[in-house]
Amino acid sequence: MLEATTLSFAYNGNKPIFDNISICLQPGEVTGLIAPSGSGKTTLAKVLCGHLPVQGGEIRINRTPVPRKAFCPVQLINQHPEQSFNPRWILGRSLAESSEPKKQLLAELGIKMPWLNRYPHELSGGELQRLAIARALAPQTSFIIADEITAMLDAISQAQIWRVLLETVKERGLGMLVISHNPQLLDRICTRTVAMRDLFA
């Protein structure tokens, strides 16, 4: 179980992006998070996965603090996949940094092996997003945060990606937080949906 309690965050001492937020994610559960733009959803996602520091409150998995210097078991998939990769590394090296993904997973995501010898700028956004998902689904991952990950993809690519993600969540008992502006998508794939405003204590 991933528990985040009374989280707060502000950039450079400015007005808090959010203050006193709490959320609980269960293994095997797909939770939807919906809120308008500018409400702090993406900032919350970055705090949960360790990309931004915890300034107030705490984050625990099974009552143990989430590690910040080793591999984080909470992995973020960005809306903009280029943010997930070092532009100076070939993509195969970036994937191997966490662990070598299984060829079956790469095939299910529609990833072609020659892509692994290319640099991020040589692939399209949709191709990069598939690699970002494969990278996030490392064996050590316990929770996935999917932040508007299919908003810029065509309908066929969206369906394929969600099918693979949902099957993997079920098979491995992962918890997943899906951030989206699309209530129809959340209704279709999530166990439950919460609004950002409901997370404030």
Coordinates of C-alpha atoms in Angstrom, one line a residue:
M1 CA 0.0 0.0 0.0
L2 CA 1.3 3.5 -1.0
E3 CA 0.3 6.1 1.6
A4 CA 0.9 9.8 1.1
T5 CA -0.2 11.9 4.0
T6 CA -0.5 15.7 4.4
L7 CA 1.8 16.5 1.5
S8 CA 2.7 20.1 0.7
F9 CA 4.8 21.6 -2.1
A10 CA 5.9 25.0 -3.2
Y11 CA 8.4 26.2 -5.8
N12 CA 11.2 28.5 -4.4
G13 CA 9.2 29.6 -1.4
N14 CA 6.3 30.8 -3.5
K15 CA 2.6 30.1 -2.8
P16 CA 2.1 26.3 -2.3
I17 CA 1.1 24.4 -5.4
F18 CA -0.8 22.2 -3.0
D19 CA -1.0 21.9 0.8
N20 CA -2.2 19.1 3.1
I21 CA -3.0 16.5 0.5
S22 CA -3.4 12.8 1.3
I23 CA -3.9 9.8 -1.0
C24 CA -3.8 6.0 -0.6
L25 CA -3.1 3.5 -3.4
Q26 CA -3.7 -0.2 -3.1
P27 CA -1.8 -3.0 -4.9
G28 CA -3.7 -4.2 -7.9
E29 CA -6.0 -1.1 -7.9
V30 CA -6.3 1.4 -10.8
T31 CA -7.2 4.8 -9.3
G32 CA -8.1 7.8 -11.5
L33 CA -7.3 11.4 -10.6
I34 CA -9.1 14.2 -12.4
A35 CA -8.8 17.9 -12.0
P36 CA -8.5 21.1 -14.1
S37 CA -5.2 22.3 -15.5
G38 CA -3.0 24.1 -13.1
S39 CA -4.4 22.3 -10.0
G40 CA -1.1 20.6 -9.2
K41 CA -1.7 17.1 -10.5
T42 CA 1.6 16.7 -12.3
T43 CA 3.5 18.3 -9.4
L44 CA 1.9 15.8 -7.0
A45 CA 2.9 12.9 -9.4
K46 CA 6.5 14.1 -9.4
V47 CA 6.6 14.3 -5.6
L48 CA 5.1 10.8 -5.2
C49 CA 7.8 9.2 -7.5
G50 CA 10.7 11.2 -6.0
H51 CA 11.3 13.6 -8.9
L52 CA 10.6 16.5 -6.5
P53 CA 11.4 16.5 -2.8
V54 CA 8.8 16.0 0.0
Q55 CA 8.5 19.4 1.6
G56 CA 5.8 18.6 4.0
G57 CA 4.1 15.3 5.0
E58 CA 5.4 11.8 4.2
I59 CA 5.2 9.0 1.6
R60 CA 5.3 5.4 2.7
I61 CA 4.9 1.9 1.1
N62 CA 3.7 -0.7 3.6
R63 CA 4.6 1.8 6.4
T64 CA 8.2 2.1 5.2
P65 CA 9.5 5.4 3.8
V66 CA 10.0 5.4 0.0
P67 CA 13.7 5.2 -0.9
R68 CA 15.0 8.4 -2.5
K69 CA 18.5 7.5 -3.5
A70 CA 18.0 4.0 -4.9
F71 CA 15.5 2.8 -7.5
C72 CA 12.1 4.2 -6.6
P73 CA 9.4 1.6 -6.6
V74 CA 6.9 4.4 -7.7
Q75 CA 7.5 5.1 -11.4
L76 CA 6.2 8.0 -13.4
I77 CA 5.2 7.9 -17.0
N78 CA 5.1 11.5 -18.3
Q79 CA 2.7 13.0 -20.9
H80 CA 5.9 14.2 -22.7
P81 CA 8.0 11.0 -23.0
E82 CA 11.2 12.9 -24.1
Q83 CA 11.5 14.0 -20.4
S84 CA 12.1 10.3 -19.4
F85 CA 15.3 9.9 -21.5
N86 CA 18.9 11.2 -21.5
P87 CA 19.2 12.8 -25.0
R88 CA 22.8 11.8 -25.2
W89 CA 22.2 8.1 -24.6
I90 CA 20.9 5.5 -27.1
L91 CA 17.5 4.2 -25.9
G92 CA 18.8 0.7 -25.2
R93 CA 21.1 2.2 -22.6
S94 CA 18.3 4.1 -21.0
L95 CA 16.1 1.0 -20.7
A96 CA 19.0 -1.0 -19.3
E97 CA 19.6 1.6 -16.6
S98 CA 16.8 0.2 -14.5
S99 CA 16.7 -3.3 -15.9
E100 CA 16.6 -5.1 -19.2
P101 CA 12.9 -5.3 -20.2
K102 CA 11.6 -8.6 -21.3
K103 CA 11.3 -9.0 -25.1
Q104 CA 7.7 -10.1 -24.7
L105 CA 6.8 -6.8 -23.1
L106 CA 8.6 -4.9 -25.9
A107 CA 6.7 -6.9 -28.5
E108 CA 3.3 -6.3 -26.7
L109 CA 4.0 -2.5 -26.7
G110 CA 4.8 -2.6 -30.4
I111 CA 8.5 -1.7 -29.8
K112 CA 10.9 -2.5 -32.7
M113 CA 14.3 -3.7 -31.7
P114 CA 16.2 -1.2 -34.0
W115 CA 14.7 1.6 -31.9
L116 CA 17.0 0.6 -29.1
N117 CA 20.0 1.7 -31.1
R118 CA 18.6 5.2 -31.7
Y119 CA 18.6 8.4 -29.8
P120 CA 15.4 10.0 -28.4
H121 CA 15.2 12.7 -31.1
E122 CA 15.2 10.0 -33.8
L123 CA 11.8 8.6 -32.7
S124 CA 8.3 10.0 -32.8
G125 CA 6.4 10.9 -29.6
G126 CA 4.3 7.8 -29.8
E127 CA 7.3 5.5 -30.2
L128 CA 9.1 7.2 -27.3
Q129 CA 6.1 6.8 -25.1
R130 CA 6.0 3.0 -25.7
L131 CA 9.7 2.9 -24.6
A132 CA 9.0 5.1 -21.5
I133 CA 6.3 2.6 -20.5
A134 CA 8.6 -0.3 -20.9
R135 CA 11.2 1.5 -18.8
A136 CA 8.7 2.2 -16.0
L137 CA 7.6 -1.4 -15.8
A138 CA 10.9 -2.6 -14.3
P139 CA 10.8 -5.7 -12.1
Q140 CA 11.3 -3.5 -9.0
T141 CA 8.3 -1.3 -9.7
S142 CA 5.4 -1.5 -7.3
F143 CA 3.3 1.5 -8.4
I144 CA 2.8 3.3 -11.7
I145 CA 1.7 6.9 -12.1
A146 CA 0.4 7.5 -15.6
D147 CA 0.2 11.3 -16.3
E148 CA -1.9 12.0 -19.4
I149 CA 0.2 9.4 -21.2
T150 CA -2.1 8.8 -24.2
A151 CA -3.5 12.3 -24.7
M152 CA -1.4 12.9 -27.8
L153 CA -1.8 9.4 -29.4
D154 CA -4.2 8.1 -31.9
A155 CA -7.1 5.9 -30.8
I156 CA -5.4 2.6 -31.9
S157 CA -2.2 3.4 -30.1
Q158 CA -4.2 4.4 -27.0
A159 CA -6.1 1.1 -26.9
Q160 CA -3.0 -0.9 -27.3
I161 CA -1.1 0.9 -24.6
W162 CA -3.9 0.7 -22.1
R163 CA -4.5 -3.0 -22.8
V164 CA -0.8 -3.8 -22.0
L165 CA -0.7 -1.6 -18.9
L166 CA -3.9 -3.0 -17.4
E167 CA -2.9 -6.6 -18.1
T168 CA 0.5 -6.0 -16.5
V169 CA -1.1 -4.3 -13.5
K170 CA -3.3 -7.3 -13.0
E171 CA -0.6 -9.9 -13.6
R172 CA 1.9 -8.3 -11.2
G173 CA -0.5 -6.8 -8.7
L174 CA 0.8 -3.3 -9.3
G175 CA -1.0 -0.2 -8.1
M176 CA -1.6 2.5 -10.8
L177 CA -2.7 6.2 -10.5
V178 CA -4.1 7.5 -13.8
I179 CA -4.1 11.3 -14.2
S180 CA -6.4 12.5 -17.0
H181 CA -8.8 15.2 -18.1
N182 CA -10.9 12.5 -19.8
P183 CA -13.7 11.2 -17.4
Q184 CA -14.8 8.7 -20.0
L185 CA -11.3 7.1 -20.0
L186 CA -11.2 7.0 -16.2
D187 CA -14.7 5.4 -16.0
R188 CA -13.6 2.8 -18.5
I189 CA -10.3 1.7 -17.0
C190 CA -10.2 2.6 -13.3
T191 CA -11.3 0.8 -10.1
R192 CA -12.3 4.2 -8.7
T193 CA -11.8 7.9 -9.5
V194 CA -11.1 10.8 -7.2
A195 CA -11.0 14.5 -7.8
M196 CA -8.0 16.6 -6.8
R197 CA -10.1 18.7 -4.5
D198 CA -11.2 15.6 -2.5
L199 CA -7.5 14.9 -1.5
F200 CA -7.3 17.9 0.7
A201 CA -7.7 17.3 4.4

